[in-house]
PDB file of C-alpha atoms in Angstrom:
ATOM      1  CA  MET A 239    -100.495  73.957 191.636  1.00 69.00           C
ATOM      2  CA  ILE A 240    -103.436  72.202 190.075  1.00 79.00           C
ATOM      3  CA  ARG A 241    -105.852  74.767 191.498  1.00 83.00           C
ATOM      4  CA  GLU A 242    -104.191  77.524 189.482  1.00 88.00           C
ATOM      5  CA  ILE A 243    -105.107  76.069 186.103  1.00 96.00           C
ATOM      6  CA  LYS A 244    -107.620  78.141 184.158  1.00 97.00           C
ATOM      7  CA  TYR A 245    -110.230  76.181 182.252  1.00 97.00           C
ATOM      8  CA  ASP A 246    -112.208  77.643 179.365  1.00 96.00           C
ATOM      9  CA  GLU A 247    -115.975  78.225 179.332  1.00 94.00           C
ATOM     10  CA  LYS A 248    -116.465  74.500 178.705  1.00 95.00           C
ATOM     11  CA  GLY A 249    -114.245  73.567 181.637  1.00 97.00           C
ATOM     12  CA  LEU A 250    -111.436  72.380 179.356  1.00 97.00           C
ATOM     13  CA  VAL A 251    -107.736  73.061 178.989  1.00 98.00           C
ATOM     14  CA  PRO A 252    -105.660  71.971 175.969  1.00 98.00           C
ATOM     15  CA  ALA A 253    -102.874  69.544 176.844  1.00 98.00           C
ATOM     16  CA  ILE A 254     -99.891  69.216 174.517  1.00 98.00           C
ATOM     17  CA  VAL A 255     -98.259  65.801 174.848  1.00 98.00           C
ATOM     18  CA  GLN A 256     -94.528  65.651 174.168  1.00 98.00           C
ATOM     19  CA  ASP A 257     -92.233  62.616 174.142  1.00 98.00           C
ATOM     20  CA  ILE A 258     -89.761  63.201 176.975  1.00 98.00           C
ATOM     21  CA  SER A 259     -87.003  61.273 175.196  1.00 97.00           C
ATOM     22  CA  SER A 260     -87.229  62.491 171.602  1.00 97.00           C
ATOM     23  CA  ASP A 261     -88.943  65.855 172.342  1.00 98.00           C
ATOM     24  CA  GLU A 262     -91.360  65.051 169.518  1.00 98.00           C
ATOM     25  CA  VAL A 263     -94.788  66.622 169.911  1.00 98.00           C
ATOM     26  CA  LEU A 264     -97.106  63.614 169.838  1.00 98.00           C
ATOM     27  CA  MET A 265    -100.645  64.977 170.100  1.00 98.00           C
ATOM     28  CA  LEU A 266    -102.968  67.553 171.588  1.00 98.00           C
ATOM     29  CA  ALA A 267    -106.116  66.670 173.508  1.00 98.00           C
ATOM     30  CA  TYR A 268    -108.288  68.287 176.154  1.00 98.00           C
ATOM     31  CA  MET A 269    -108.536  67.784 179.889  1.00 98.00           C
ATOM     32  CA  ASN A 270    -111.080  68.962 182.390  1.00 97.00           C
ATOM     33  CA  SER A 271    -110.233  69.079 186.092  1.00 96.00           C
ATOM     34  CA  THR A 272    -111.231  65.439 186.620  1.00 97.00           C
ATOM     35  CA  ALA A 273    -109.139  64.243 183.661  1.00 98.00           C
ATOM     36  CA  LEU A 274    -106.169  66.160 185.066  1.00 97.00           C
ATOM     37  CA  GLU A 275    -106.720  64.585 188.477  1.00 96.00           C
ATOM     38  CA  LYS A 276    -106.937  61.109 186.915  1.00 97.00           C
ATOM     39  CA  THR A 277    -103.745  61.826 184.965  1.00 97.00           C
ATOM     40  CA  ILE A 278    -101.917  62.824 188.126  1.00 96.00           C
ATOM     41  CA  SER A 279    -103.275  60.084 190.364  1.00 96.00           C
ATOM     42  CA  THR A 280    -102.684  57.243 187.871  1.00 97.00           C
ATOM     43  CA  GLY A 281     -99.559  58.587 186.153  1.00 97.00           C
ATOM     44  CA  LYS A 282    -101.187  57.880 182.781  1.00 98.00           C
ATOM     45  CA  THR A 283    -102.708  60.481 180.478  1.00 98.00           C
ATOM     46  CA  HIS A 284    -106.487  60.862 180.661  1.00 98.00           C
ATOM     47  CA  PHE A 285    -108.535  63.264 178.567  1.00 98.00           C
ATOM     48  CA  TRP A 286    -112.078  64.467 177.989  1.00 98.00           C
ATOM     49  CA  SER A 287    -113.417  63.653 174.545  1.00 96.00           C
ATOM     50  CA  ARG A 288    -115.366  66.611 173.177  1.00 93.00           C
ATOM     51  CA  SER A 289    -116.952  64.512 170.414  1.00 92.00           C
ATOM     52  CA  ARG A 290    -117.895  61.516 172.558  1.00 94.00           C
ATOM     53  CA  GLN A 291    -118.462  63.518 175.771  1.00 96.00           C
ATOM     54  CA  LYS A 292    -116.640  61.009 177.908  1.00 97.00           C
ATOM     55  CA  TYR A 293    -113.324  60.387 179.620  1.00 98.00           C
ATOM     56  CA  TRP A 294    -110.724  58.325 177.859  1.00 97.00           C
ATOM     57  CA  MET A 295    -107.310  57.063 178.819  1.00 98.00           C
ATOM     58  CA  LYS A 296    -104.766  57.209 176.019  1.00 98.00           C
ATOM     59  CA  GLY A 297    -104.028  53.605 175.046  1.00 97.00           C
ATOM     60  CA  GLU A 298    -107.083  52.115 176.736  1.00 96.00           C
ATOM     61  CA  THR A 299    -107.835  50.076 173.602  1.00 94.00           C
ATOM     62  CA  SER A 300    -104.491  50.114 171.732  1.00 95.00           C
ATOM     63  CA  GLY A 301    -102.296  49.550 174.770  1.00 96.00           C
ATOM     64  CA  ASN A 302    -100.190  52.517 173.685  1.00 97.00           C
ATOM     65  CA  ILE A 303    -100.439  54.284 177.016  1.00 98.00           C
ATOM     66  CA  GLN A 304     -98.491  57.352 178.032  1.00 98.00           C
ATOM     67  CA  LEU A 305     -96.579  57.388 181.310  1.00 98.00           C
ATOM     68  CA  VAL A 306     -96.511  60.900 182.714  1.00 98.00           C
ATOM     69  CA  ARG A 307     -93.084  62.215 183.640  1.00 97.00           C
ATOM     70  CA  LYS A 308     -93.620  65.961 184.027  1.00 97.00           C
ATOM     71  CA  ILE A 309     -96.464  68.424 183.632  1.00 97.00           C
ATOM     72  CA  PHE A 310     -95.871  72.104 182.916  1.00 98.00           C
ATOM     73  CA  TYR A 311     -98.385  74.956 182.597  1.00 97.00           C
ATOM     74  CA  ASP A 312     -97.942  78.143 180.657  1.00 98.00           C
ATOM     75  CA  CYS A 313     -97.721  81.814 181.650  1.00 97.00           C
ATOM     76  CA  ASP A 314    -101.479  82.285 181.183  1.00 96.00           C
ATOM     77  CA  ARG A 315    -102.179  79.053 183.104  1.00 97.00           C
ATOM     78  CA  ASP A 316    -104.549  77.947 180.330  1.00 97.00           C
ATOM     79  CA  THR A 317    -102.437  75.349 178.500  1.00 98.00           C
ATOM     80  CA  LEU A 318    -100.683  72.214 179.768  1.00 98.00           C
ATOM     81  CA  LEU A 319     -97.526  70.563 178.458  1.00 98.00           C
ATOM     82  CA  VAL A 320     -97.364  66.913 179.473  1.00 98.00           C
ATOM     83  CA  LYS A 321     -94.035  65.146 179.008  1.00 98.00           C
ATOM     84  CA  VAL A 322     -94.512  61.427 178.685  1.00 98.00           C
ATOM     85  CA  GLU A 323     -92.882  58.129 178.019  1.00 98.00           C
ATOM     86  CA  GLN A 324     -94.879  56.801 175.061  1.00 98.00           C
ATOM     87  CA  ILE A 325     -95.468  53.060 175.282  1.00 98.00           C
ATOM     88  CA  GLY A 326     -95.894  51.031 172.081  1.00 96.00           C
ATOM     89  CA  ALA A 327     -95.721  52.068 168.463  1.00 93.00           C
ATOM     90  CA  GLY A 328     -96.905  55.605 168.932  1.00 95.00           C
ATOM     91  CA  ALA A 329     -99.547  58.091 169.976  1.00 96.00           C
ATOM     92  CA  CYS A 330    -101.663  58.309 166.848  1.00 97.00           C
ATOM     93  CA  HIS A 331    -104.619  56.045 166.127  1.00 93.00           C
ATOM     94  CA  THR A 332    -103.417  55.970 162.497  1.00 94.00           C
ATOM     95  CA  GLY A 333    -100.356  54.008 163.577  1.00 94.00           C
ATOM     96  CA  ASN A 334     -98.021  56.950 163.231  1.00 96.00           C
ATOM     97  CA  ARG A 335     -95.656  57.845 166.048  1.00 97.00           C
ATOM     98  CA  THR A 336     -97.077  61.384 166.209  1.00 98.00           C
ATOM     99  CA  CYS A 337    -100.440  62.791 165.171  1.00 98.00           C
ATOM    100  CA  PHE A 338     -98.549  65.563 163.343  1.00 98.00           C
ATOM    101  CA  TYR A 339     -97.357  63.407 160.451  1.00 97.00           C
ATOM    102  CA  ARG A 340     -98.583  65.630 157.626  1.00 96.00           C
ATOM    103  CA  GLU A 341     -97.034  68.885 156.546  1.00 96.00           C
ATOM    104  CA  LEU A 342     -99.039  71.788 155.156  1.00 93.00           C
ATOM    105  CA  ILE A 343     -97.879  72.235 151.580  1.00 76.00           C
ATOM    106  CA  MET A 344     -97.487  75.938 151.912  1.00 61.00           C
ATOM    107  CA  GLU A 345     -96.444  76.649 148.344  1.00 53.00           C
ATOM    108  CA  ASP A 346     -99.795  75.381 147.094  1.00 49.00           C
ATOM    109  CA  ASP A 347    -101.623  77.828 149.270  1.00 47.00           C
ATOM    110  CA  LYS A 348     -99.951  81.060 148.291  1.00 44.00           C
TER     111      LYS A 348
ATOM    112  CA  MET B  83    -103.532  71.777 152.291  1.00 69.00           C
ATOM    113  CA  ILE B  84    -104.721  74.867 154.112  1.00 80.00           C
ATOM    114  CA  ARG B  85    -108.317  74.195 153.020  1.00 83.00           C
ATOM    115  CA  GLU B  86    -108.340  70.941 154.948  1.00 88.00           C
ATOM    116  CA  ILE B  87    -107.876  72.558 158.356  1.00 96.00           C
ATOM    117  CA  LYS B  88    -110.910  72.251 160.620  1.00 97.00           C
ATOM    118  CA  TYR B  89    -111.680  75.287 162.736  1.00 97.00           C
ATOM    119  CA  ASP B  90    -113.815  75.154 165.868  1.00 96.00           C
ATOM    120  CA  GLU B  91    -117.183  76.843 166.313  1.00 94.00           C
ATOM    121  CA  LYS B  92    -115.371  80.147 166.866  1.00 95.00           C
ATOM    122  CA  GLY B  93    -113.348  79.709 163.680  1.00 97.00           C
ATOM    123  CA  LEU B  94    -110.150  78.989 165.618  1.00 97.00           C
ATOM    124  CA  VAL B  95    -107.509  76.282 165.603  1.00 98.00           C
ATOM    125  CA  PRO B  96    -104.872  75.858 168.343  1.00 98.00           C
ATOM    126  CA  ALA B  97    -101.308  76.254 167.079  1.00 98.00           C
ATOM    127  CA  ILE B  98     -98.453  74.719 169.056  1.00 98.00           C
ATOM    128  CA  VAL B  99     -95.192  76.572 168.445  1.00 98.00           C
ATOM    129  CA  GLN B 100     -92.012  74.516 168.712  1.00 98.00           C
ATOM    130  CA  ASP B 101     -88.398  75.659 168.385  1.00 98.00           C
ATOM    131  CA  ILE B 102     -87.039  73.852 165.317  1.00 98.00           C
ATOM    132  CA  SER B 103     -83.497  73.757 166.722  1.00 97.00           C
ATOM    133  CA  SER B 104     -84.010  72.775 170.361  1.00 97.00           C
ATOM    134  CA  ASP B 105     -87.427  71.057 169.935  1.00 98.00           C
ATOM    135  CA  GLU B 106     -88.595  73.006 172.974  1.00 98.00           C
ATOM    136  CA  VAL B 107     -92.336  73.721 172.998  1.00 98.00           C
ATOM    137  CA  LEU B 108     -92.461  77.513 173.222  1.00 98.00           C
ATOM    138  CA  MET B 109     -96.145  78.446 173.387  1.00 98.00           C
ATOM    139  CA  LEU B 110     -99.664  77.733 172.235  1.00 98.00           C
ATOM    140  CA  ALA B 111    -101.901  80.349 170.640  1.00 98.00           C
ATOM    141  CA  TYR B 112    -104.899  80.384 168.313  1.00 98.00           C
ATOM    142  CA  MET B 113    -105.192  81.066 164.605  1.00 98.00           C
ATOM    143  CA  ASN B 114    -108.197  81.668 162.427  1.00 97.00           C
ATOM    144  CA  SER B 115    -107.961  81.205 158.674  1.00 96.00           C
ATOM    145  CA  THR B 116    -106.737  84.765 158.135  1.00 97.00           C
ATOM    146  CA  ALA B 117    -104.039  84.434 160.797  1.00 98.00           C
ATOM    147  CA  LEU B 118    -102.894  81.211 159.151  1.00 97.00           C
ATOM    148  CA  GLU B 119    -102.802  82.918 155.769  1.00 96.00           C
ATOM    149  CA  LYS B 120    -100.801  85.833 157.219  1.00 97.00           C
ATOM    150  CA  THR B 121     -98.415  83.329 158.839  1.00 97.00           C
ATOM    151  CA  ILE B 122     -97.855  81.575 155.528  1.00 96.00           C
ATOM    152  CA  SER B 123     -97.620  84.684 153.358  1.00 96.00           C
ATOM    153  CA  THR B 124     -95.212  86.562 155.674  1.00 97.00           C
ATOM    154  CA  GLY B 125     -93.298  83.583 157.088  1.00 97.00           C
ATOM    155  CA  LYS B 126     -93.834  84.994 160.589  1.00 98.00           C
ATOM    156  CA  THR B 127     -96.324  83.669 163.134  1.00 98.00           C
ATOM    157  CA  HIS B 128     -99.617  85.548 163.375  1.00 98.00           C
ATOM    158  CA  PHE B 129    -102.441  84.710 165.763  1.00 98.00           C
ATOM    159  CA  TRP B 130    -105.945  85.757 166.773  1.00 98.00           C
ATOM    160  CA  SER B 131    -106.172  87.082 170.308  1.00 96.00           C
ATOM    161  CA  ARG B 132    -109.308  85.764 171.981  1.00 93.00           C
ATOM    162  CA  SER B 133    -109.087  88.290 174.821  1.00 92.00           C
ATOM    163  CA  ARG B 134    -108.344  91.347 172.692  1.00 94.00           C
ATOM    164  CA  GLN B 135    -110.301  90.146 169.630  1.00 96.00           C
ATOM    165  CA  LYS B 136    -107.606  91.215 167.215  1.00 97.00           C
ATOM    166  CA  TYR B 137    -104.755  89.849 165.129  1.00 98.00           C
ATOM    167  CA  TRP B 138    -101.269  89.959 166.523  1.00 97.00           C
ATOM    168  CA  MET B 139     -97.882  89.066 165.159  1.00 98.00           C
ATOM    169  CA  LYS B 140     -95.605  87.382 167.676  1.00 98.00           C
ATOM    170  CA  GLY B 141     -92.812  89.860 168.447  1.00 97.00           C
ATOM    171  CA  GLU B 142     -94.597  92.906 167.039  1.00 96.00           C
ATOM    172  CA  THR B 143     -93.697  94.890 170.154  1.00 94.00           C
ATOM    173  CA  SER B 144     -90.814  92.862 171.650  1.00 95.00           C
ATOM    174  CA  GLY B 145     -89.028  92.159 168.387  1.00 96.00           C
ATOM    175  CA  ASN B 146     -88.941  88.477 169.345  1.00 97.00           C
ATOM    176  CA  ILE B 147     -90.517  87.300 166.117  1.00 98.00           C
ATOM    177  CA  GLN B 148     -90.839  83.691 165.009  1.00 98.00           C
ATOM    178  CA  LEU B 149     -89.654  82.685 161.532  1.00 98.00           C
ATOM    179  CA  VAL B 150     -91.795  79.828 160.264  1.00 98.00           C
ATOM    180  CA  ARG B 151     -89.872  76.814 159.012  1.00 97.00           C
ATOM    181  CA  LYS B 152     -92.513  74.079 158.814  1.00 97.00           C
ATOM    182  CA  ILE B 153     -96.208  73.696 159.607  1.00 98.00           C
ATOM    183  CA  PHE B 154     -97.781  70.328 160.383  1.00 98.00           C
ATOM    184  CA  TYR B 155    -101.421  69.456 161.077  1.00 97.00           C
ATOM    185  CA  ASP B 156    -102.718  66.533 163.066  1.00 98.00           C
ATOM    186  CA  CYS B 157    -104.746  63.454 162.179  1.00 97.00           C
ATOM    187  CA  ASP B 158    -108.006  65.224 163.071  1.00 96.00           C
ATOM    188  CA  ARG B 159    -106.919  68.326 161.115  1.00 97.00           C
ATOM    189  CA  ASP B 160    -107.899  70.495 164.100  1.00 97.00           C
ATOM    190  CA  THR B 161    -104.489  71.342 165.587  1.00 98.00           C
ATOM    191  CA  LEU B 162    -101.400  72.919 164.029  1.00 98.00           C
ATOM    192  CA  LEU B 163     -97.747  72.382 164.939  1.00 98.00           C
ATOM    193  CA  VAL B 164     -95.610  75.292 163.785  1.00 98.00           C
ATOM    194  CA  LYS B 165     -91.852  74.795 163.835  1.00 98.00           C
ATOM    195  CA  VAL B 166     -90.038  78.108 164.062  1.00 98.00           C
ATOM    196  CA  GLU B 167     -86.741  79.824 164.444  1.00 98.00           C
ATOM    197  CA  GLN B 168     -87.276  81.964 167.543  1.00 98.00           C
ATOM    198  CA  ILE B 169     -85.605  85.364 167.266  1.00 98.00           C
ATOM    199  CA  GLY B 170     -84.437  87.159 170.416  1.00 96.00           C
ATOM    200  CA  ALA B 171     -84.512  86.085 174.039  1.00 93.00           C
ATOM    201  CA  GLY B 172     -87.572  83.886 173.824  1.00 95.00           C
ATOM    202  CA  ALA B 173     -91.247  83.434 173.150  1.00 96.00           C
ATOM    203  CA  CYS B 174     -92.756  84.370 176.496  1.00 97.00           C
ATOM    204  CA  HIS B 175     -93.763  87.900 177.457  1.00 93.00           C
ATOM    205  CA  THR B 176     -92.345  87.150 180.929  1.00 94.00           C
ATOM    206  CA  GLY B 177     -88.853  87.016 179.455  1.00 94.00           C
ATOM    207  CA  ASN B 178     -88.618  83.242 179.632  1.00 96.00           C
ATOM    208  CA  ARG B 179     -87.535  81.247 176.622  1.00 97.00           C
ATOM    209  CA  THR B 180     -90.743  79.194 176.735  1.00 98.00           C
ATOM    210  CA  CYS B 181     -94.174  79.959 178.182  1.00 98.00           C
ATOM    211  CA  PHE B 182     -94.045  76.533 179.900  1.00 98.00           C
ATOM    212  CA  TYR B 183     -91.515  77.510 182.561  1.00 97.00           C
ATOM    213  CA  ARG B 184     -93.505  76.311 185.574  1.00 96.00           C
ATOM    214  CA  GLU B 185     -94.017  72.713 186.586  1.00 96.00           C
ATOM    215  CA  LEU B 186     -97.162  71.448 188.298  1.00 93.00           C
ATOM    216  CA  ILE B 187     -96.088  70.294 191.744  1.00 76.00           C
ATOM    217  CA  MET B 188     -97.960  67.044 191.467  1.00 61.00           C
ATOM    218  CA  GLU B 189     -97.115  65.726 194.903  1.00 53.00           C
ATOM    219  CA  ASP B 190     -98.959  68.647 196.497  1.00 49.00           C
ATOM    220  CA  ASP B 191    -102.093  67.767 194.634  1.00 47.00           C
ATOM    221  CA  LYS B 192    -102.482  64.146 195.514  1.00 43.00           C
TER     222      LYS B 192
END
C-alpha cells in the first residue's frame, strides 16, 4: 500500500527504474508522495528533482517516457523498484540506454 | 574512477545491488568512501548503516555474502550499480531472494 512507504527526512524515497523486458537497471531518481501519486495515476514515471526543486516527468522534453508496469517496495519500505516499458532510445539524457554506462575501473583504485 | 563518485551531504551514495546471473534487483543500501574501498579491496559488498551508524558486510551474520563482479556508476556519478554473485538463499534478511518481494497494490491507491 502506498501509505506504508517510508520517506526520509526530506520526504523522499529512492526509486530504482528497471526495464521490464531486458531487466536492465536504467536509472535511479527520487520521489516524494506526490510524485508517487502522479506516477500511479498517470502510469508514467514522475520524480522530484532535488537540484531543481520541482517535479519532472521522465521524457517530458525528450519524449522518452517510461510506462509503469509494476512497482515493488523493499523490506524496509524505504526504496521503490519501478518496472517500466522504456519508450524511445533510452533513459539517460546522454543518449545512452541506461544511466549506468560507465564501469568503475577497480584495478586503478587498489 | 573511484575519485569521481559524488557523495551526498552525509558522505553517502546509494548502491543498487543486482544479481549478475538473473538480473534481479536484490537490494539497495548506502556506501561511504570507506565502504566502497572495502567493497573493492575485499570483493565483497560493504555498506554504511544509517540506523546503526556502522559498517556492515552483507552476509556477515547470515553467510549470504555478495561477491562483486562489476561496479557501474551513473551519469550524475551519484549512484552505484553493483553486480554480484549472491551466495546462499538470498539477499534479504526476511529470507526472500530479493528485498523487493512486495508489490504496491496500485488499484487500492487510486
